[in-house]
Amino acid sequence: MTTQFPFRDFDIAIIGGGAGGVLTAIHALRLAGAGIRIALIEPTARLAQGVAYATTHAEHLLNVPARRMSAFDGQPDDFVDFLVAREGEAAREAIAVSYAQRRHYGDYLRDRLQRARETAMAHFEILQDRVTSLDEADDMLRLGLESGGSIRVRGVAMAVGNNPKPLPARGASGLAKQSVLEAWDFDAIKQIPADAEICIAGSGLSMVDTALSLVANGHRGRVHVLSRHALLPLAHTKHAVAGYDAETLLGMPLRQRMRVLRAAVRDADRQGLPWQAVMESARPLVQKLWLTLSHEDQRRFLRHVVRYWDVHRHRIAPQVHAQLAALQASGQLRLHRGRLQTVAREGERIRVTLMMRDRRTQELDVDRIVNATGVEMRAQLMRNPLLSDLLGKGNARTGPHGIGIDTCAEGELVDAQGRNLAGVAVVGSLRIGQLWESIAVPELRGQAENAARRLLARTPL
């Protein structure tokens, strides 16, 4: 913890050492001149291990090919170069289209941060601490630290990352800790007995990680997957882009966009192209597609369309999809469409009660529950002391539709009065309400570089 210096001054402080924070630090170090002081503040000892890349297990793969995962817009092959350095130039072509082990991406970001440190003219420190408050102090910002000290900075990049949602069931708090596991607690998932019957709440990407860990462990017990829509993530195919103009979608309301997309899929099929090719055509426009929807259509999207969009947009590696299909075909994985109601201890087991679509209830008796309901998008419920401080003091407000926190178009924090805080840049998941697409690497690296440039522009020459 940072306790030896109660007050210190920096030009830039980056809050959060996950992928977003490390990307911001890399770009800041590459851009900063001599004399600039940069701090990266993260409570855990190991960087680039936020929710997305914390796994150490080989079965967890990236959800996009390696060629799309560079930390730099201007160096699209950089992540591929990193993998090739390990595996040999002869493997380059195969590596570029492969779905690499996710743990290697954290290694990549740490390697590029170290390289940036070695060549930077700026002074750089990593403070193992947690930021609990942010206040304006004359022409500076003061960050309160969990250790009891504080630092003063000219500019801040907030990249605090994600927190899991709590299990949405009455009675969950009364169950023993070992009975309800978080999907991101990869090591705990590995300890589940092979014959245990499991209930996984949620059917998205976190569920996929859990299923892959169970398969890798040779799990034999039945696995129940519960979700409101009972939709599993869909697979990538060989890269193809449909030849239709996705820009035309921007001037349409939501319902018309959905009709046009379905028609584009039918046209692609007649040309021998998969529906994924249509999604690839729209992929560069995702943020614009969100921003050009009316407030009412954004609400309709969140209420009626979001889960269908997610399974088509956030796809998984073909080999991972094949593993899930095999589990379903064997009957080991069973998908249930309904809403989780209650959980309670019943003898040596846990009774799970669901409300099904037809209003009937269904009960399951299982040995373990895995919470795979995804990330919390409401800032006031994220259990983050800095966000609680900002919202409580009026130095921030919730984002559109009550999700994330509000920012201006350039990514600066907006306070309760609607004022832009020019010295506070927000990076990553907290911008979801404004941008919707805010955590995929192409968007994240762009936000990180933009935040670094804007904050450095505020420092004296």
GROMACS .gro file of N, CA and C in nm, residues 182-295:
model
  342
  182GLU      N    1  -1.882  -1.735  -0.792
  182GLU     CA    2  -1.882  -1.639  -0.901
  182GLU      C    3  -1.817  -1.702  -1.024
  183ALA      N    4  -1.874  -1.679  -1.140
  183ALA     CA    5  -1.819  -1.738  -1.263
  183ALA      C    6  -1.676  -1.695  -1.287
  184TRP      N    7  -1.637  -1.575  -1.237
  184TRP     CA    8  -1.502  -1.525  -1.258
  184TRP      C    9  -1.403  -1.576  -1.154
  185ASP      N   10  -1.452  -1.654  -1.057
  185ASP     CA   11  -1.361  -1.715  -0.960
  185ASP      C   12  -1.315  -1.848  -1.020
  186PHE      N   13  -1.227  -1.836  -1.117
  186PHE     CA   14  -1.191  -1.952  -1.200
  186PHE      C   15  -1.133  -2.067  -1.118
  187ASP      N   16  -1.053  -2.035  -1.018
  187ASP     CA   17  -0.993  -2.140  -0.937
  187ASP      C   18  -1.097  -2.214  -0.855
  188ALA      N   19  -1.198  -2.141  -0.803
  188ALA     CA   20  -1.304  -2.206  -0.727
  188ALA      C   21  -1.388  -2.297  -0.815
  189ILE      N   22  -1.414  -2.254  -0.940
  189ILE     CA   23  -1.487  -2.338  -1.034
  189ILE      C   24  -1.413  -2.469  -1.057
  190LYS      N   25  -1.281  -2.461  -1.062
  190LYS     CA   26  -1.199  -2.581  -1.084
  190LYS      C   27  -1.210  -2.680  -0.968
  191GLN      N   28  -1.252  -2.633  -0.851
  191GLN     CA   29  -1.260  -2.720  -0.734
  191GLN      C   30  -1.396  -2.789  -0.720
  192ILE      N   31  -1.491  -2.762  -0.809
  192ILE     CA   32  -1.621  -2.828  -0.801
  192ILE      C   33  -1.604  -2.978  -0.824
  193PRO      N   34  -1.659  -3.062  -0.738
  193PRO     CA   35  -1.647  -3.207  -0.759
  193PRO      C   36  -1.704  -3.249  -0.894
  194ALA      N   37  -1.641  -3.346  -0.956
  194ALA     CA   38  -1.676  -3.385  -1.093
  194ALA      C   39  -1.818  -3.438  -1.104
  195ASP      N   40  -1.874  -3.493  -0.997
  195ASP     CA   41  -2.009  -3.550  -1.002
  195ASP      C   42  -2.116  -3.453  -0.956
  196ALA      N   43  -2.080  -3.332  -0.917
  196ALA     CA   44  -2.177  -3.236  -0.865
  196ALA      C   45  -2.275  -3.193  -0.973
  197GLU      N   46  -2.402  -3.176  -0.932
  197GLU     CA   47  -2.502  -3.119  -1.021
  197GLU      C   48  -2.500  -2.968  -1.001
  198ILE      N   49  -2.493  -2.894  -1.111
  198ILE     CA   50  -2.465  -2.751  -1.103
  198ILE      C   51  -2.578  -2.672  -1.168
  199CYS      N   52  -2.608  -2.558  -1.111
  199CYS     CA   53  -2.697  -2.461  -1.172
  199CYS      C   54  -2.616  -2.336  -1.204
  200ILE      N   55  -2.613  -2.297  -1.330
  200ILE     CA   56  -2.546  -2.173  -1.372
  200ILE      C   57  -2.653  -2.071  -1.403
  201ALA      N   58  -2.653  -1.961  -1.330
  201ALA     CA   59  -2.748  -1.853  -1.354
  201ALA      C   60  -2.689  -1.757  -1.457
  202GLY      N   61  -2.749  -1.751  -1.575
  202GLY     CA   62  -2.696  -1.670  -1.683
  202GLY      C   63  -2.648  -1.759  -1.796
  203SER      N   64  -2.668  -1.713  -1.921
  203SER     CA   65  -2.631  -1.797  -2.035
  203SER      C   66  -2.536  -1.725  -2.131
  204GLY      N   67  -2.466  -1.622  -2.083
  204GLY     CA   68  -2.377  -1.545  -2.169
  204GLY      C   69  -2.233  -1.593  -2.164
  205LEU      N   70  -2.141  -1.500  -2.186
  205LEU     CA   71  -2.000  -1.536  -2.198
  205LEU      C   72  -1.941  -1.587  -2.067
  206SER      N   73  -1.990  -1.539  -1.953
  206SER     CA   74  -1.941  -1.590  -1.825
  206SER      C   75  -1.981  -1.736  -1.806
  207MET      N   76  -2.101  -1.772  -1.850
  207MET     CA   77  -2.142  -1.911  -1.846
  207MET      C   78  -2.052  -1.996  -1.933
  208VAL      N   79  -2.014  -1.944  -2.049
  208VAL     CA   80  -1.925  -2.019  -2.138
  208VAL      C   81  -1.794  -2.051  -2.068
  209ASP      N   82  -1.736  -1.954  -1.999
  209ASP     CA   83  -1.612  -1.978  -1.925
  209ASP      C   84  -1.629  -2.090  -1.824
  210THR      N   85  -1.741  -2.087  -1.752
  210THR     CA   86  -1.766  -2.192  -1.652
  210THR      C   87  -1.777  -2.328  -1.718
  211ALA      N   88  -1.853  -2.336  -1.826
  211ALA     CA   89  -1.869  -2.464  -1.896
  211ALA      C   90  -1.736  -2.517  -1.947
  212LEU      N   91  -1.650  -2.428  -1.998
  212LEU     CA   92  -1.520  -2.471  -2.049
  212LEU      C   93  -1.433  -2.526  -1.936
  213SER      N   94  -1.437  -2.463  -1.820
  213SER     CA   95  -1.360  -2.513  -1.706
  213SER      C   96  -1.411  -2.649  -1.662
  214LEU      N   97  -1.543  -2.667  -1.664
  214LEU     CA   98  -1.598  -2.798  -1.627
  214LEU      C   99  -1.555  -2.906  -1.725
  215VAL      N  100  -1.560  -2.873  -1.855
  215VAL     CA  101  -1.516  -2.970  -1.957
  215VAL      C  102  -1.369  -3.005  -1.937
  216ALA      N  103  -1.286  -2.904  -1.912
  216ALA     CA  104  -1.143  -2.929  -1.893
  216ALA      C  105  -1.116  -3.015  -1.771
  217ASN      N  106  -1.206  -3.008  -1.672
  217ASN     CA  107  -1.191  -3.088  -1.550
  217ASN      C  108  -1.251  -3.227  -1.563
  218GLY      N  109  -1.309  -3.258  -1.679
  218GLY     CA  110  -1.373  -3.388  -1.695
  218GLY      C  111  -1.502  -3.401  -1.615
  219HIS      N  112  -1.577  -3.292  -1.605
  219HIS     CA  113  -1.697  -3.293  -1.522
  219HIS      C  114  -1.799  -3.393  -1.575
  220ARG      N  115  -1.863  -3.466  -1.482
  220ARG     CA  116  -1.960  -3.569  -1.519
  220ARG      C  117  -2.103  -3.533  -1.479
  221GLY      N  118  -2.117  -3.444  -1.383
  221GLY     CA  119  -2.250  -3.409  -1.333
  221GLY      C  120  -2.330  -3.327  -1.432
  222ARG      N  121  -2.460  -3.323  -1.410
  222ARG     CA  122  -2.549  -3.246  -1.496
  222ARG      C  123  -2.531  -3.097  -1.469
  223VAL      N  124  -2.546  -3.018  -1.576
  223VAL     CA  125  -2.530  -2.873  -1.567
  223VAL      C  126  -2.658  -2.807  -1.618
  224HIS      N  127  -2.725  -2.733  -1.531
  224HIS     CA  128  -2.845  -2.660  -1.568
  224HIS      C  129  -2.808  -2.513  -1.592
  225VAL      N  130  -2.846  -2.460  -1.707
  225VAL     CA  131  -2.821  -2.320  -1.740
  225VAL      C  132  -2.955  -2.248  -1.743
  226LEU      N  133  -2.967  -2.142  -1.662
  226LEU     CA  134  -3.093  -2.070  -1.648
  226LEU      C  135  -3.078  -1.929  -1.704
  227SER      N  136  -3.175  -1.885  -1.783
  227SER     CA  137  -3.178  -1.745  -1.824
  227SER      C  138  -3.317  -1.711  -1.874
  228ARG      N  139  -3.345  -1.581  -1.878
  228ARG     CA  140  -3.478  -1.536  -1.918
  228ARG      C  141  -3.509  -1.569  -2.063
  229HIS      N  142  -3.408  -1.567  -2.150
  229HIS     CA  143  -3.431  -1.590  -2.293
  229HIS      C  144  -3.379  -1.725  -2.341
  230ALA      N  145  -3.297  -1.790  -2.260
  230ALA     CA  146  -3.240  -1.920  -2.298
  230ALA      C  147  -3.167  -1.913  -2.431
  231LEU      N  148  -3.088  -1.808  -2.448
  231LEU     CA  149  -3.008  -1.790  -2.570
  231LEU      C  150  -2.861  -1.805  -2.536
  232LEU      N  151  -2.791  -1.889  -2.609
  232LEU     CA  152  -2.648  -1.907  -2.591
  232LEU      C  153  -2.571  -1.823  -2.693
  233PRO      N  154  -2.448  -1.781  -2.659
  233PRO     CA  155  -2.367  -1.708  -2.758
  233PRO      C  156  -2.349  -1.790  -2.885
  234LEU      N  157  -2.348  -1.723  -2.998
  234LEU     CA  158  -2.333  -1.789  -3.127
  234LEU      C  159  -2.187  -1.785  -3.172
  235ALA      N  160  -2.158  -1.860  -3.278
  235ALA     CA  161  -2.020  -1.882  -3.320
  235ALA      C  162  -1.975  -1.784  -3.428
  236HIS      N  163  -1.846  -1.755  -3.426
  236HIS     CA  164  -1.783  -1.690  -3.540
  236HIS      C  165  -1.773  -1.789  -3.656
  237THR      N  166  -1.764  -1.736  -3.775
  237THR     CA  167  -1.731  -1.816  -3.893
  237THR      C  168  -1.607  -1.757  -3.956
  238LYS      N  169  -1.562  -1.816  -4.064
  238LYS     CA  170  -1.451  -1.759  -4.139
  238LYS      C  171  -1.487  -1.617  -4.179
  239HIS      N  172  -1.391  -1.524  -4.163
  239HIS     CA  173  -1.421  -1.382  -4.179
  239HIS      C  174  -1.475  -1.351  -4.319
  240ALA      N  175  -1.587  -1.281  -4.321
  240ALA     CA  176  -1.648  -1.235  -4.446
  240ALA      C  177  -1.730  -1.110  -4.414
  241VAL      N  178  -1.739  -1.020  -4.510
  241VAL     CA  179  -1.815  -0.897  -4.492
  241VAL      C  180  -1.917  -0.888  -4.605
  242ALA      N  181  -2.044  -0.871  -4.566
  242ALA     CA  182  -2.149  -0.860  -4.667
  242ALA      C  183  -2.140  -0.725  -4.739
  243GLY      N  184  -2.176  -0.724  -4.866
  243GLY     CA  185  -2.162  -0.603  -4.945
  243GLY      C  186  -2.284  -0.514  -4.941
  244TYR      N  187  -2.328  -0.476  -4.823
  244TYR     CA  188  -2.438  -0.380  -4.817
  244TYR      C  189  -2.392  -0.259  -4.735
  245ASP      N  190  -2.455  -0.149  -4.757
  245ASP     CA  191  -2.413  -0.023  -4.695
  245ASP      C  192  -2.478  -0.008  -4.558
  246ALA      N  193  -2.404  -0.042  -4.454
  246ALA     CA  194  -2.459  -0.034  -4.319
  246ALA      C  195  -2.483   0.109  -4.274
  247GLU      N  196  -2.422   0.206  -4.343
  247GLU     CA  197  -2.443   0.347  -4.309
  247GLU      C  198  -2.591   0.385  -4.321
  248THR      N  199  -2.664   0.317  -4.409
  248THR     CA  200  -2.805   0.352  -4.426
  248THR      C  201  -2.886   0.327  -4.299
  249LEU      N  202  -2.838   0.242  -4.212
  249LEU     CA  203  -2.909   0.214  -4.087
  249LEU      C  204  -2.916   0.336  -3.996
  250LEU      N  205  -2.818   0.425  -4.007
  250LEU     CA  206  -2.805   0.534  -3.910
  250LEU      C  207  -2.924   0.628  -3.911
  251GLY      N  208  -2.991   0.641  -4.022
  251GLY     CA  209  -3.105   0.733  -4.030
  251GLY      C  210  -3.238   0.667  -4.000
  252MET      N  211  -3.236   0.541  -3.955
  252MET     CA  212  -3.360   0.467  -3.936
  252MET      C  213  -3.393   0.450  -3.788
  253PRO      N  214  -3.522   0.442  -3.753
  253PRO     CA  215  -3.558   0.404  -3.617
  253PRO      C  216  -3.530   0.256  -3.593
  254LEU      N  217  -3.539   0.212  -3.468
  254LEU     CA  218  -3.499   0.077  -3.429
  254LEU      C  219  -3.573  -0.031  -3.506
  255ARG      N  220  -3.705  -0.022  -3.515
  255ARG     CA  221  -3.781  -0.130  -3.581
  255ARG      C  222  -3.741  -0.143  -3.727
  256GLN      N  223  -3.720  -0.030  -3.793
  256GLN     CA  224  -3.680  -0.037  -3.934
  256GLN      C  225  -3.541  -0.096  -3.948
  257ARG      N  226  -3.452  -0.063  -3.856
  257ARG     CA  227  -3.317  -0.121  -3.860
  257ARG      C  228  -3.324  -0.273  -3.850
  258MET      N  229  -3.409  -0.323  -3.761
  258MET     CA  230  -3.419  -0.467  -3.744
  258MET      C  231  -3.471  -0.533  -3.871
  259ARG      N  232  -3.569  -0.470  -3.936
  259ARG     CA  233  -3.621  -0.526  -4.061
  259ARG      C  234  -3.515  -0.527  -4.170
  260VAL      N  235  -3.438  -0.418  -4.178
  260VAL     CA  236  -3.334  -0.408  -4.281
  260VAL      C  237  -3.223  -0.510  -4.256
  261LEU      N  238  -3.185  -0.528  -4.131
  261LEU     CA  239  -3.081  -0.627  -4.099
  261LEU      C  240  -3.127  -0.768  -4.135
  262ARG      N  241  -3.253  -0.800  -4.105
  262ARG     CA  242  -3.303  -0.933  -4.140
  262ARG      C  243  -3.304  -0.952  -4.292
  263ALA      N  244  -3.342  -0.848  -4.364
  263ALA     CA  245  -3.340  -0.857  -4.511
  263ALA      C  246  -3.198  -0.873  -4.562
  264ALA      N  247  -3.102  -0.804  -4.500
  264ALA     CA  248  -2.962  -0.816  -4.540
  264ALA      C  249  -2.910  -0.957  -4.517
  265VAL      N  250  -2.955  -1.020  -4.409
  265VAL     CA  251  -2.915  -1.159  -4.382
  265VAL      C  252  -2.969  -1.252  -4.490
  266ARG      N  253  -3.094  -1.230  -4.531
  266ARG     CA  254  -3.151  -1.313  -4.638
  266ARG      C  255  -3.075  -1.293  -4.769
  267ASP      N  256  -3.039  -1.168  -4.799
  267ASP     CA  257  -2.962  -1.140  -4.921
  267ASP      C  258  -2.825  -1.207  -4.914
  268ALA      N  259  -2.761  -1.199  -4.797
  268ALA     CA  260  -2.629  -1.262  -4.781
  268ALA      C  261  -2.639  -1.413  -4.802
  269ASP      N  262  -2.745  -1.472  -4.749
  269ASP     CA  263  -2.763  -1.617  -4.764
  269ASP      C  264  -2.776  -1.655  -4.911
  270ARG      N  265  -2.847  -1.573  -4.989
  270ARG     CA  266  -2.861  -1.602  -5.131
  270ARG      C  267  -2.727  -1.593  -5.204
  271GLN      N  268  -2.635  -1.513  -5.147
  271GLN     CA  269  -2.501  -1.500  -5.206
  271GLN      C  270  -2.403  -1.602  -5.149
  272GLY      N  271  -2.452  -1.691  -5.064
  272GLY     CA  272  -2.366  -1.792  -5.005
  272GLY      C  273  -2.283  -1.742  -4.887
  273LEU      N  274  -2.326  -1.631  -4.827
  273LEU     CA  275  -2.254  -1.574  -4.713
  273LEU      C  276  -2.331  -1.601  -4.584
  274PRO      N  277  -2.261  -1.623  -4.473
  274PRO     CA  278  -2.329  -1.646  -4.345
  274PRO      C  279  -2.384  -1.514  -4.289
  275TRP      N  280  -2.478  -1.525  -4.195
  275TRP     CA  281  -2.533  -1.404  -4.134
  275TRP      C  282  -2.425  -1.324  -4.062
  276GLN      N  283  -2.318  -1.391  -4.018
  276GLN     CA  284  -2.209  -1.320  -3.950
  276GLN      C  285  -2.148  -1.211  -4.039
  277ALA      N  286  -2.153  -1.231  -4.170
  277ALA     CA  287  -2.097  -1.133  -4.262
  277ALA      C  288  -2.174  -1.001  -4.256
  278VAL      N  289  -2.303  -1.008  -4.226
  278VAL     CA  290  -2.383  -0.887  -4.210
  278VAL      C  291  -2.342  -0.813  -4.084
  279MET      N  292  -2.321  -0.887  -3.977
  279MET     CA  293  -2.277  -0.825  -3.852
  279MET      C  294  -2.140  -0.760  -3.868
  280GLU      N  295  -2.053  -0.821  -3.948
  280GLU     CA  296  -1.921  -0.763  -3.971
  280GLU      C  297  -1.932  -0.631  -4.048
  281SER      N  298  -2.029  -0.621  -4.136
  281SER     CA  299  -2.048  -0.494  -4.208
  281SER      C  300  -2.089  -0.382  -4.114
  282ALA      N  301  -2.168  -0.417  -4.013
  282ALA     CA  302  -2.216  -0.316  -3.918
  282ALA      C  303  -2.120  -0.291  -3.803
  283ARG      N  304  -2.023  -0.379  -3.783
  283ARG     CA  305  -1.937  -0.372  -3.666
  283ARG      C  306  -1.867  -0.236  -3.647
  284PRO      N  307  -1.809  -0.174  -3.751
  284PRO     CA  308  -1.742  -0.045  -3.728
  284PRO      C  309  -1.836   0.067  -3.688
  285LEU      N  310  -1.966   0.045  -3.701
  285LEU     CA  311  -2.064   0.152  -3.677
  285LEU      C  312  -2.141   0.136  -3.547
  286VAL      N  313  -2.101   0.042  -3.462
  286VAL     CA  314  -2.184   0.009  -3.347
  286VAL      C  315  -2.209   0.130  -3.258
  287GLN      N  316  -2.105   0.208  -3.227
  287GLN     CA  317  -2.126   0.325  -3.143
  287GLN      C  318  -2.218   0.425  -3.212
  288LYS      N  319  -2.199   0.449  -3.341
  288LYS     CA  320  -2.286   0.541  -3.414
  288LYS      C  321  -2.430   0.490  -3.417
  289LEU      N  322  -2.446   0.359  -3.430
  289LEU     CA  323  -2.580   0.302  -3.430
  289LEU      C  324  -2.652   0.332  -3.299
  290TRP      N  325  -2.581   0.325  -3.190
  290TRP     CA  326  -2.640   0.356  -3.059
  290TRP      C  327  -2.668   0.506  -3.047
  291LEU      N  328  -2.571   0.587  -3.083
  291LEU     CA  329  -2.583   0.732  -3.064
  291LEU      C  330  -2.692   0.793  -3.152
  292THR      N  331  -2.723   0.731  -3.265
  292THR     CA  332  -2.823   0.786  -3.355
  292THR      C  333  -2.964   0.733  -3.327
  293LEU      N  334  -2.977   0.645  -3.228
  293LEU     CA  335  -3.111   0.606  -3.184
  293LEU      C  336  -3.169   0.714  -3.093
  294SER      N  337  -3.299   0.734  -3.101
  294SER     CA  338  -3.365   0.825  -3.007
  294SER      C  339  -3.358   0.765  -2.866
  295HIS      N  340  -3.380   0.849  -2.765
  295HIS     CA  341  -3.380   0.800  -2.628
  295HIS      C  342  -3.484   0.689  -2.610
   0.00000   0.00000   0.00000
